Amino acid sequence: MTAWLLDPGVLHLNHGSFGATPAAVLEAQQGIRERIELNPTRFFLEGEYQERLDQARRAVAHFVGADEAGLVFVTNATAGVNAVFRSLEPSLEPGDEILVTDHEYNACTNAAIVSASRAGAVVTTAAVPFPLEHEREVVDAVVAAVTERTRILLIDAVTSATGLVLPVAELVARLEPDVRVLVDAAHAPGMIDFDVSRLGASYVTANCHKWMCSAKGAAFLWVRPDRRDDVYPAVISHGYNGGWPSEGGHLHAQFDWTGTHDPSAWLTVPDALTTVEAMHPDGWPGVRNVIRERCLQGRERLVEALSIESPAPGDMIGAIASVPLPPADNSGSAIFDPLMGALRDRHGIEVPVFTWPAPPERVLRISAHLYNQQGDYDRLAEALVAELGT
């Protein structure tokens, strides 16, 4: 793990929650910070910030198949979701519906609830089964929940708690343009082959600090050309009335400067892309193949240890995968199960155990990245057997 700063005394099987940043990327980030502090006025006001930001944007746009004019940086995918919902509030009418699934990330569902309440709209939920046998179960569940009042669908590219790669492109083809689709792709870039423009969705937001392995606080929002003029950041700043920055189109003017902050995570995303690419002789395709295979192998080891069937087909798995656990009384925690603490404190394993979809049901989710090996999942399986008595 010399390329990473992860504690060697802990088995890290939770890349999916916060990512892990290679040491070389953190060094590049510190170099940017030092460059800023040499003369902050010059850096931000005399063009260097914008030039470096445009370079980073270009690299990300190329990586995810997006056009630069439609791509802006945000701090995380949740911020991207909030920006879209806040921008849509004026167009929503009482009784309109925002559709989510019961696999959606809690923070983003909350953003939908708040925006809906401001407009007198409602949030409806499509119940997607898990375990499941085929991705068409996802399509059928979502399409069945669409009504004549559905205005926007918020859908994960890869679900958080359940670790499923969803058939987003098929849903977009079925629903757009009558129903706008906002893709919460927090986990997708770097984990799966992901092309923003080919999806056809109205909006796509994703993290760079998860599977792209950038420093924390880097994400992007992409907006389809016909939707761009009506999208604004949650924080309104100088660009709203044509102030600085005033070039680069509507989205860039609104999002590129929303006040003073540390932009180093954004500016070093290209360093993350090249650093991880160099970790495999086949570059990023090789990285994606390796981490997916490790994840699938890890899931099979857990399925065997728990004496259960695989809860989802292999073609719906990227580099995170969840398995159901025996039900337990989780009344002391609304999200995380006490088993998570036991695995960390007694076995030195960092892996999330979620209460899902509601107590007493729960799932354990593994992640795989290049610093993980097959033996990691053997160790987890043995710890689970010890804790659960299976």
Coordinates of C-alpha atoms in Angstrom, one line a residue:
M1 CA 0.0 0.0 0.0
T2 CA 3.0 2.3 -0.5
A3 CA 1.0 4.3 -3.1
W4 CA -1.7 5.0 -0.5
L5 CA -1.7 6.5 3.0
L6 CA -4.1 3.9 4.4
D7 CA -3.4 2.6 7.9
P8 CA -1.7 -0.8 7.3
G9 CA -3.1 -1.9 10.7
V10 CA -6.7 -1.7 9.3
L11 CA -8.3 -3.8 6.6
H12 CA -10.0 -1.2 4.4
L13 CA -13.1 -2.6 2.6
N14 CA -15.0 0.7 2.5
H15 CA -13.6 2.6 -0.5
G16 CA -17.2 3.2 -1.5
S17 CA -17.9 5.6 1.3
F18 CA -15.1 8.2 1.1
G19 CA -12.6 6.9 -1.4
A20 CA -8.9 6.8 -0.8
T21 CA -6.4 9.3 -2.3
P22 CA -3.0 8.2 -3.5
A23 CA -0.1 9.8 -1.9
A24 CA 1.1 11.4 -5.2
V25 CA -2.2 13.2 -5.6
L26 CA -2.1 14.6 -2.1
E27 CA 1.4 15.9 -2.8
A28 CA 0.1 17.6 -5.9
Q29 CA -2.7 19.1 -3.9
Q30 CA -0.3 20.5 -1.4
G31 CA 1.7 22.0 -4.2
I32 CA -1.4 23.8 -5.4
R33 CA -2.1 25.1 -1.9
E34 CA 1.4 26.4 -1.6
R35 CA 1.1 28.1 -5.0
I36 CA -2.1 29.8 -3.9
E37 CA -0.6 31.1 -0.7
L38 CA 2.4 32.6 -2.5
N39 CA 0.0 35.3 -3.7
P40 CA -3.7 34.6 -3.4
T41 CA -4.7 37.8 -5.2
R42 CA -2.6 37.0 -8.2
F43 CA -3.7 33.3 -8.3
F44 CA -7.5 34.0 -8.1
L45 CA -7.8 37.3 -10.0
E46 CA -5.1 37.3 -12.7
G47 CA -6.2 34.1 -14.6
E48 CA -4.2 31.3 -13.1
Y49 CA -7.2 29.8 -11.2
Q50 CA -9.5 29.9 -14.2
E51 CA -6.8 28.5 -16.5
R52 CA -6.1 25.6 -14.1
L53 CA -9.8 25.0 -13.5
D54 CA -10.4 24.8 -17.3
Q55 CA -7.6 22.3 -17.6
A56 CA -9.1 20.2 -14.9
R57 CA -12.6 20.5 -16.4
R58 CA -11.2 19.4 -19.8
A59 CA -9.6 16.3 -18.2
V60 CA -12.8 15.3 -16.4
A61 CA -15.0 15.9 -19.4
H62 CA -12.8 13.7 -21.6
F63 CA -12.8 11.0 -18.9
V64 CA -16.6 10.8 -18.6
G65 CA -17.6 11.6 -22.2
A66 CA -19.0 15.0 -21.6
D67 CA -18.7 18.4 -23.3
E68 CA -16.8 21.0 -21.3
A69 CA -19.5 23.7 -21.7
G70 CA -22.0 21.5 -19.7
L71 CA -19.6 20.4 -17.0
V72 CA -18.9 22.3 -13.7
F73 CA -17.3 21.4 -10.5
V74 CA -19.1 21.0 -7.2
T75 CA -17.9 19.7 -3.9
N76 CA -19.8 16.4 -3.9
A77 CA -22.6 14.7 -5.7
T78 CA -25.1 15.8 -3.0
A79 CA -24.3 19.4 -3.9
G80 CA -25.0 18.7 -7.5
V81 CA -28.4 17.1 -6.7
N82 CA -29.2 20.1 -4.5
A83 CA -28.3 22.6 -7.3
V84 CA -30.6 20.8 -9.7
F85 CA -33.6 20.6 -7.3
R86 CA -33.2 24.2 -6.2
S87 CA -33.2 25.2 -9.9
L88 CA -36.3 23.2 -10.6
E89 CA -38.4 24.6 -7.8
P90 CA -39.9 27.5 -9.8
S91 CA -41.2 25.0 -12.4
L92 CA -42.9 22.7 -10.0
E93 CA -46.6 23.1 -9.2
P94 CA -48.7 21.8 -6.3
G95 CA -49.3 18.2 -6.8
D96 CA -46.3 17.6 -9.1
E97 CA -44.2 14.5 -8.2
I98 CA -40.5 13.9 -7.8
L99 CA -39.8 10.2 -8.1
V100 CA -37.0 8.4 -6.2
T101 CA -36.3 4.8 -5.5
D102 CA -36.0 3.2 -2.0
H103 CA -32.4 2.6 -2.8
E104 CA -31.5 6.3 -3.2
Y105 CA -28.9 7.9 -1.0
N106 CA -30.6 9.4 2.0
A107 CA -29.0 12.9 1.7
C108 CA -30.2 13.2 -1.9
T109 CA -33.7 12.0 -1.0
N110 CA -33.8 14.7 1.6
A111 CA -32.9 17.3 -1.0
A112 CA -35.9 16.1 -3.1
I113 CA -38.2 16.3 -0.1
V114 CA -37.2 19.9 0.8
S115 CA -37.5 21.2 -2.7
A116 CA -40.8 19.4 -3.2
S117 CA -42.2 21.0 0.1
R118 CA -41.2 24.5 -1.1
A119 CA -43.2 24.0 -4.3
G120 CA -46.1 22.1 -2.8
A121 CA -45.0 19.0 -4.8
V122 CA -44.6 15.5 -3.3
V123 CA -41.9 12.9 -3.4
T124 CA -43.0 9.4 -4.5
T125 CA -41.0 6.2 -4.1
A126 CA -40.5 3.3 -6.4
A127 CA -39.9 0.1 -4.4
V128 CA -37.1 -1.8 -6.1
P129 CA -36.6 -5.4 -4.9
F130 CA -33.3 -6.6 -3.3
P131 CA -32.3 -9.4 -3.6
L132 CA -33.3 -9.5 -7.3
E133 CA -32.7 -11.7 -10.3
H134 CA -32.6 -9.3 -13.3
E135 CA -32.2 -5.6 -14.0
R136 CA -35.6 -5.5 -15.7
E137 CA -37.1 -5.7 -12.2
V138 CA -35.6 -2.2 -11.6
V139 CA -37.1 -0.9 -14.9
D140 CA -40.5 -2.4 -14.2
A141 CA -40.6 -1.0 -10.7
V142 CA -39.6 2.5 -11.7
V143 CA -41.8 2.8 -14.8
A144 CA -44.8 1.5 -12.8
A145 CA -44.3 4.3 -10.3
V146 CA -44.4 7.1 -13.0
T147 CA -47.7 9.0 -13.2
E148 CA -48.9 11.9 -15.3
R149 CA -47.7 14.2 -12.5
T150 CA -44.2 12.9 -12.4
R151 CA -41.8 15.7 -13.4
I152 CA -38.4 14.3 -12.5
L153 CA -36.8 11.0 -11.6
L154 CA -33.8 10.9 -9.3
I155 CA -32.0 7.6 -9.9
D156 CA -28.6 6.1 -8.9
A157 CA -26.2 4.9 -11.5
V158 CA -24.8 2.7 -8.7
T159 CA -26.8 2.4 -5.5
S160 CA -25.0 3.1 -2.2
A161 CA -26.3 0.7 0.4
T162 CA -27.2 -2.1 -1.9
G163 CA -24.3 -1.8 -4.4
L164 CA -26.3 -2.3 -7.6
V165 CA -25.4 -1.0 -11.1
L166 CA -28.8 0.2 -12.3
P167 CA -30.0 0.2 -16.0
V168 CA -30.1 4.0 -16.1
A169 CA -29.7 4.3 -19.9
E170 CA -32.8 2.2 -20.4
L171 CA -34.8 4.3 -17.9
V172 CA -33.7 7.5 -19.6
A173 CA -34.7 6.2 -23.0
R174 CA -38.1 5.2 -21.6
L175 CA -38.8 8.5 -19.7
E176 CA -37.0 11.5 -21.3
P177 CA -38.0 14.1 -22.3
D178 CA -41.5 13.9 -20.7
V179 CA -39.9 13.1 -17.3
R180 CA -36.5 14.7 -16.6
V181 CA -33.9 12.3 -15.3
L182 CA -31.3 13.3 -12.7
V183 CA -28.6 10.7 -12.5
D184 CA -26.9 10.4 -9.1
A185 CA -23.7 8.9 -10.4
A186 CA -21.7 9.3 -7.2
H187 CA -20.0 6.0 -7.6
A188 CA -19.9 5.5 -11.4
P189 CA -16.9 7.3 -12.9
G190 CA -13.8 5.2 -12.4
M191 CA -15.8 2.1 -11.3
I192 CA -17.7 1.3 -14.4
D193 CA -17.5 2.3 -18.1
F194 CA -19.5 5.5 -17.9
D195 CA -20.3 7.9 -20.7
V196 CA -22.3 11.0 -19.6
S197 CA -23.4 12.2 -23.0
R198 CA -24.6 8.8 -24.3
L199 CA -26.9 8.5 -21.3
G200 CA -29.2 11.2 -22.6
A201 CA -30.3 12.3 -19.1
S202 CA -31.1 15.9 -18.3
Y203 CA -28.6 16.0 -15.4
V204 CA -25.7 13.9 -14.2
T205 CA -23.7 14.5 -11.1
A206 CA -20.9 12.4 -9.8
N207 CA -18.0 12.3 -7.3
C208 CA -14.3 12.5 -8.3
H209 CA -13.1 11.6 -4.8
K210 CA -14.5 8.0 -4.9
W211 CA -13.4 5.8 -7.7
M212 CA -11.5 8.4 -9.6
C213 CA -9.4 8.7 -6.3
S214 CA -9.1 12.5 -6.2
A215 CA -8.7 14.5 -3.0
K216 CA -11.9 14.8 -1.0
G217 CA -14.3 17.6 -2.1
A218 CA -14.2 17.1 -5.9
A219 CA -17.3 16.3 -7.9
F220 CA -19.0 17.5 -11.1
L221 CA -22.4 18.3 -12.4
W222 CA -23.2 18.0 -16.1
V223 CA -26.3 19.4 -17.7
R224 CA -27.7 18.6 -21.1
P225 CA -27.6 21.6 -23.5
D226 CA -31.4 22.2 -23.6
R227 CA -31.5 22.4 -19.7
R228 CA -28.5 24.6 -19.0
D229 CA -30.0 28.1 -19.0
D230 CA -32.2 27.3 -16.0
V231 CA -29.6 25.7 -13.7
Y232 CA -27.9 27.6 -10.9
P233 CA -25.7 26.6 -7.9
A234 CA -27.2 26.4 -4.5
V235 CA -24.9 29.3 -3.6
I236 CA -25.6 32.3 -5.9
S237 CA -22.6 34.5 -6.5
H238 CA -21.1 37.1 -8.9
G239 CA -21.9 35.2 -12.1
Y240 CA -25.7 35.6 -11.6
N241 CA -25.7 39.2 -12.9
G242 CA -22.7 38.9 -15.3
G243 CA -20.0 39.6 -12.7
W244 CA -16.7 37.7 -12.5
P245 CA -16.3 35.2 -14.1
S246 CA -18.3 36.3 -17.1
E247 CA -16.8 34.0 -19.8
G248 CA -17.3 30.3 -20.6
G249 CA -21.1 30.2 -20.9
H250 CA -24.0 30.2 -18.4
L251 CA -23.0 27.2 -16.3
H252 CA -19.4 28.2 -16.0
A253 CA -20.3 31.8 -15.0
Q254 CA -22.7 30.5 -12.3
F255 CA -20.6 27.7 -10.8
D256 CA -16.9 28.5 -11.3
W257 CA -16.8 31.1 -8.6
T258 CA -19.2 30.9 -5.7
G259 CA -17.0 32.5 -3.2
T260 CA -13.5 31.9 -1.7
H261 CA -12.8 28.3 -1.0
D262 CA -9.9 25.8 -1.4
P263 CA -10.0 24.7 -5.0
S264 CA -7.1 22.3 -4.8
A265 CA -9.2 19.2 -4.8
W266 CA -10.7 20.2 -8.1
L267 CA -7.4 21.3 -9.7
T268 CA -5.7 18.0 -8.9
V269 CA -8.3 15.7 -10.4
P270 CA -6.1 15.3 -13.5
D271 CA -3.3 14.1 -11.2
A272 CA -5.6 11.5 -9.8
L273 CA -6.6 10.3 -13.2
T274 CA -3.0 9.9 -14.4
T275 CA -1.8 8.4 -11.1
V276 CA -4.4 5.6 -11.0
E277 CA -4.2 5.0 -14.7
A278 CA -0.5 4.3 -14.3
M279 CA -1.2 1.6 -11.7
H280 CA -2.3 -0.9 -14.3
P281 CA -0.6 -1.7 -17.6
D282 CA -3.9 -1.5 -19.4
G283 CA -4.8 1.9 -17.8
W284 CA -8.2 2.6 -16.6
P285 CA -10.0 -0.3 -18.4
G286 CA -7.5 -2.6 -16.6
V287 CA -8.2 -0.9 -13.3
R288 CA -12.0 -1.3 -13.7
N289 CA -11.7 -4.9 -14.7
V290 CA -9.4 -5.8 -11.7
I291 CA -11.5 -4.1 -9.1
R292 CA -14.7 -5.6 -10.4
E293 CA -13.3 -9.1 -10.4
R294 CA -12.0 -8.7 -6.9
C295 CA -15.4 -7.4 -5.8
L296 CA -17.2 -10.4 -7.4
Q297 CA -14.8 -12.8 -5.8
G298 CA -15.2 -11.2 -2.5
R299 CA -19.0 -11.3 -2.7
E300 CA -18.9 -15.0 -3.5
R301 CA -16.7 -15.7 -0.5
L302 CA -19.3 -13.9 1.7
V303 CA -22.2 -15.7 0.1
E304 CA -20.5 -19.0 0.8
A305 CA -19.7 -18.1 4.4
L306 CA -23.3 -16.9 5.0
S307 CA -24.9 -19.9 3.2
I308 CA -27.1 -17.6 1.0
E309 CA -27.7 -17.2 -2.7
S310 CA -26.1 -14.3 -4.6
P311 CA -28.5 -11.4 -4.1
A312 CA -28.1 -9.9 -7.6
P313 CA -26.7 -11.0 -11.0
G314 CA -23.0 -10.4 -11.6
D315 CA -23.7 -8.0 -14.4
M316 CA -25.3 -5.6 -11.9
I317 CA -22.1 -5.4 -9.8
G318 CA -19.2 -3.0 -10.2
A319 CA -16.7 -2.5 -7.4
I320 CA -19.1 -2.5 -4.5
A321 CA -21.5 -5.3 -3.5
S322 CA -23.9 -5.9 -0.7
V323 CA -25.1 -9.1 0.9
P324 CA -28.1 -9.5 3.3
L325 CA -27.3 -10.4 6.9
P326 CA -29.5 -12.1 9.4
P327 CA -32.0 -9.7 10.9
A328 CA -31.1 -8.0 14.2
D329 CA -32.4 -5.4 16.6
N330 CA -30.9 -2.2 15.3
S331 CA -32.9 0.1 17.4
G332 CA -29.8 1.9 18.6
S333 CA -28.8 3.1 15.1
A334 CA -30.9 4.5 12.3
I335 CA -28.3 3.8 9.6
F336 CA -25.3 1.8 10.8
D337 CA -25.5 -1.5 12.5
P338 CA -23.5 -2.2 15.7
L339 CA -21.9 -5.1 13.9
M340 CA -19.9 -2.5 12.0
G341 CA -18.2 -1.4 15.2
A342 CA -17.6 -5.0 16.3
L343 CA -15.8 -5.8 13.0
R344 CA -13.7 -2.7 13.4
D345 CA -12.9 -3.0 17.0
R346 CA -12.4 -6.7 17.4
H347 CA -11.1 -7.7 13.9
G348 CA -9.5 -4.5 12.5
I349 CA -11.9 -4.5 9.5
E350 CA -13.4 -1.3 8.2
V351 CA -16.6 -2.3 6.3
P352 CA -20.1 -0.7 6.5
V353 CA -23.1 -2.6 7.8
F354 CA -26.3 -0.7 6.9
T355 CA -29.8 -0.9 8.3
W356 CA -31.6 -1.5 5.1
P357 CA -34.4 -1.1 4.1
A358 CA -35.6 -0.8 7.7
P359 CA -34.9 -2.5 11.0
P360 CA -34.4 -5.4 11.7
E361 CA -33.1 -6.0 8.1
R362 CA -29.6 -5.1 7.3
V363 CA -26.9 -5.5 4.6
L364 CA -23.1 -5.6 4.6
R365 CA -21.3 -3.8 1.7
I366 CA -17.8 -4.6 0.5
S367 CA -15.7 -2.5 -1.8
A368 CA -12.7 -3.4 -3.9
H369 CA -9.8 -1.3 -5.2
L370 CA -6.3 -2.0 -6.2
Y371 CA -5.0 -2.1 -2.6
N372 CA -7.4 -5.0 -1.8
Q373 CA -6.6 -8.7 -2.3
Q374 CA -8.6 -11.9 -2.2
G375 CA -7.3 -12.7 1.3
D376 CA -9.0 -9.5 2.6
Y377 CA -12.4 -11.1 1.9
D378 CA -11.4 -14.4 3.4
R379 CA -10.5 -12.6 6.6
L380 CA -13.9 -10.7 6.6
A381 CA -15.8 -14.0 6.0
E382 CA -14.1 -15.6 9.0
A383 CA -14.8 -12.5 11.1
L384 CA -18.5 -12.6 10.1
V385 CA -18.8 -16.3 11.0
A386 CA -17.2 -15.5 14.4
E387 CA -19.6 -12.6 15.1
L388 CA -22.8 -14.1 13.7
G389 CA -22.2 -17.7 14.8
T390 CA -23.1 -19.0 11.4

